[in-house]
mmCIF file of C-alpha atoms in Angstrom:
data_model
loop_
_atom_site.group_PDB
_atom_site.id
_atom_site.type_symbol
_atom_site.label_atom_id
_atom_site.label_comp_id
_atom_site.label_asym_id
_atom_site.label_seq_id
_atom_site.Cartn_x
_atom_site.Cartn_y
_atom_site.Cartn_z
ATOM 1 C CA MET A 12 0.005 -0.008 -0.003
ATOM 2 C CA THR A 13 2.826 2.385 0.797
ATOM 3 C CA GLU A 14 4.353 1.862 -2.658
ATOM 4 C CA ILE A 15 1.086 2.919 -4.292
ATOM 5 C CA ILE A 16 0.936 6.061 -2.189
ATOM 6 C CA MET A 17 4.534 6.883 -3.118
ATOM 7 C CA ARG A 18 3.764 6.428 -6.830
ATOM 8 C CA LYS A 19 0.757 8.698 -6.525
ATOM 9 C CA ARG A 20 2.904 11.349 -4.846
ATOM 10 C CA VAL A 21 5.535 11.131 -7.593
ATOM 11 C CA VAL A 22 2.865 11.460 -10.277
ATOM 12 C CA GLU A 23 1.325 14.454 -8.477
ATOM 13 C CA MET A 24 4.747 16.128 -8.140
ATOM 14 C CA LYS A 25 5.431 15.615 -11.867
ATOM 15 C CA ARG A 26 1.992 16.999 -12.697
ATOM 16 C CA GLU A 27 2.560 20.098 -10.561
ATOM 17 C CA ALA A 28 6.002 20.632 -12.120
ATOM 18 C CA ALA A 29 4.525 20.331 -15.614
ATOM 19 C CA LEU A 30 1.786 22.839 -14.807
ATOM 20 C CA GLN A 31 4.346 25.279 -13.393
ATOM 21 C CA ASP A 32 6.488 24.804 -16.486
ATOM 22 C CA ARG A 33 3.494 25.728 -18.695
ATOM 23 C CA LEU A 34 2.831 28.830 -16.619
ATOM 24 C CA ASP A 35 6.499 29.823 -16.903
ATOM 25 C CA LYS A 36 6.450 29.396 -20.681
ATOM 26 C CA LEU A 37 3.273 31.472 -20.926
ATOM 27 C CA GLY A 38 4.782 34.144 -18.677
ATOM 28 C CA VAL A 39 1.639 34.487 -16.559
ATOM 29 C CA SER A 40 0.423 33.007 -13.292
ATOM 30 C CA ASP A 41 -3.342 33.071 -13.967
ATOM 31 C CA PRO A 42 -3.953 32.747 -17.719
ATOM 32 C CA VAL A 43 -7.275 33.708 -19.227
ATOM 33 C CA CYS A 44 -8.012 33.241 -22.915
ATOM 34 C CA GLY A 45 -8.708 36.700 -24.273
ATOM 35 C CA ILE A 46 -11.229 35.287 -26.714
ATOM 36 C CA CYS A 47 -13.397 32.826 -24.774
ATOM 37 C CA GLY A 48 -12.371 33.232 -21.144
ATOM 38 C CA GLU A 49 -10.920 29.719 -20.729
ATOM 39 C CA THR A 50 -8.681 29.488 -17.605
ATOM 40 C CA ASP A 51 -7.414 25.882 -17.625
ATOM 41 C CA VAL A 52 -3.626 26.246 -18.067
ATOM 42 C CA ARG A 53 -3.433 22.824 -19.708
ATOM 43 C CA THR A 54 -5.230 24.208 -22.768
ATOM 44 C CA PHE A 55 -3.066 27.281 -23.404
ATOM 45 C CA GLU A 56 -0.779 27.904 -26.354
ATOM 46 C CA LEU A 57 1.193 30.866 -27.613
ATOM 47 C CA HIS A 58 -0.340 32.435 -30.709
ATOM 48 C CA HIS A 59 1.618 34.627 -33.160
ATOM 49 C CA PRO A 60 -1.022 36.977 -34.655
ATOM 50 C CA ALA A 61 1.355 38.005 -37.499
ATOM 51 C CA GLY A 62 2.548 34.441 -37.981
ATOM 52 C CA GLN A 63 5.766 32.911 -36.635
ATOM 53 C CA LYS A 64 7.766 33.745 -39.756
ATOM 54 C CA GLN A 65 6.866 37.439 -39.597
ATOM 55 C CA ASP A 66 7.088 38.128 -35.839
ATOM 56 C CA ARG A 67 8.228 35.509 -33.349
ATOM 57 C CA ALA A 68 8.305 38.032 -30.447
ATOM 58 C CA PHE A 69 4.697 39.264 -30.484
ATOM 59 C CA THR A 70 2.525 36.556 -28.951
ATOM 60 C CA SER A 71 -0.802 36.168 -27.257
ATOM 61 C CA GLN A 72 -1.830 33.446 -24.786
ATOM 62 C CA ILE A 73 -5.037 31.767 -25.965
ATOM 63 C CA CYS A 74 -6.630 28.391 -25.489
ATOM 64 C CA ALA A 75 -5.851 25.583 -27.929
ATOM 65 C CA ASN A 76 -9.341 25.678 -29.444
ATOM 66 C CA ASP A 77 -9.127 29.366 -30.292
ATOM 67 C CA HIS A 78 -5.512 28.958 -31.382
ATOM 68 C CA ARG A 79 -6.635 26.372 -33.956
ATOM 69 C CA LYS A 80 -9.300 28.786 -35.222
ATOM 70 C CA MET A 81 -6.790 31.628 -35.552
ATOM 71 C CA THR A 82 -4.193 29.429 -37.278
ATOM 72 C CA PHE A 83 -6.872 28.253 -39.707
ATOM 73 C CA GLU A 84 -7.721 31.868 -40.563
ATOM 74 C CA GLN A 85 -4.014 32.679 -41.039
ATOM 75 C CA SER A 86 -3.761 29.979 -43.692
ATOM 76 C CA PHE A 87 -5.806 32.170 -46.074
ATOM 77 C CA VAL A 88 -3.459 35.164 -45.958
ATOM 78 C CA ARG A 89 -1.409 35.622 -49.116
ATOM 79 C CA SER A 90 2.219 34.513 -48.929
ATOM 80 C CA MET A 91 4.855 37.191 -49.053
ATOM 81 C CA HIS A 92 6.076 38.013 -52.540
ATOM 82 C CA PRO A 93 9.901 37.693 -52.809
ATOM 83 C CA GLU A 94 10.238 41.408 -53.670
ATOM 84 C CA ALA A 95 7.710 42.661 -51.128
ATOM 85 C CA ASP A 96 8.631 45.064 -48.301
ATOM 86 C CA ALA A 97 8.999 42.610 -45.398
ATOM 87 C CA PHE A 98 8.110 45.189 -42.752
ATOM 88 C CA LEU A 99 4.878 46.234 -44.478
ATOM 89 C CA TYR A 100 3.949 42.591 -45.084
ATOM 90 C CA ALA A 101 4.536 41.671 -41.420
ATOM 91 C CA ALA A 102 2.539 44.729 -40.254
ATOM 92 C CA GLY A 103 -0.310 43.748 -42.558
ATOM 93 C CA ARG A 104 -0.273 40.171 -41.262
ATOM 94 C CA LEU A 105 -0.294 41.448 -37.691
ATOM 95 C CA LEU A 106 -3.334 43.665 -38.313
ATOM 96 C CA ILE A 107 -5.204 40.807 -40.007
ATOM 97 C CA GLY A 108 -4.312 38.472 -37.118
ATOM 98 C CA ILE A 109 -5.571 40.926 -34.530
ATOM 99 C CA ALA A 110 -8.753 41.486 -36.581
ATOM 100 C CA ASP A 111 -9.350 37.708 -36.654
ATOM 101 C CA MET A 112 -9.022 37.576 -32.873
ATOM 102 C CA LEU A 113 -11.387 40.523 -32.467
ATOM 103 C CA ARG A 114 -13.920 38.891 -34.765
ATOM 104 C CA GLU A 115 -13.952 35.775 -32.555
ATOM 105 C CA MET A 116 -14.263 37.912 -29.406
ATOM 106 C CA ILE A 117 -17.200 39.867 -30.878
ATOM 107 C CA GLU A 118 -18.988 36.648 -31.813
ATOM 108 C CA TYR A 119 -18.437 35.255 -28.320
ATOM 109 C CA LEU A 120 -19.600 38.478 -26.643
ATOM 110 C CA TYR A 121 -22.692 38.674 -28.843
ATOM 111 C CA ASP A 122 -23.692 35.092 -28.017
ATOM 112 C CA TYR A 123 -23.015 35.665 -24.331
ATOM 113 C CA GLY A 124 -25.216 38.776 -24.389
ATOM 114 C CA ILE A 125 -28.073 36.800 -25.979
ATOM 115 C CA ARG A 126 -27.759 34.090 -23.301
ATOM 116 C CA LEU A 127 -27.833 36.680 -20.525
ATOM 117 C CA ILE A 128 -30.990 38.257 -21.951
ATOM 118 C CA GLU A 129 -32.605 34.817 -22.198
ATOM 119 C CA ARG A 130 -31.692 34.069 -18.575
ATOM 120 C CA SER A 131 -33.172 37.390 -17.481
ATOM 121 C CA LEU A 132 -36.647 36.449 -18.634
ATOM 122 C CA PRO A 133 -39.070 35.324 -15.935
ATOM 123 C CA VAL A 134 -39.899 31.640 -15.850
ATOM 124 C CA LEU A 135 -43.621 31.209 -16.415
ATOM 125 C CA LYS A 136 -45.413 28.574 -14.369
ATOM 126 C CA GLU A 137 -47.599 26.038 -16.101
ATOM 127 C CA GLY A 138 -51.093 27.353 -16.540
ATOM 128 C CA ALA A 139 -49.973 31.008 -16.390
ATOM 129 C CA ALA A 140 -50.622 33.036 -19.497
#
């Protein structure tokens, strides 16, 4: 029985260390997805709104689900032409990436507002008109 307890303690210590490592990599102690409000640190990833090739330094911490959505949207942005101004291209990618994030936030906020209004309505009892 003692061996099982020791194994559980080791697993729990590894789990805590892994969670702390994720927090350290994110650079925050209490992450909140800026799009949907998710707070489970296990789901967080670093997102590069301009794309990793254009700007590796500018990142945002968002949940994996929203990160997949943002990465999907980024796949439709035109590739940089070999003779293009790299700075202007990166700035344009950044603005589009931020706009994609704002679009998701607006959709989430709109849906949340509708749900709040629905919850505010009185519950009618059966037989009441």
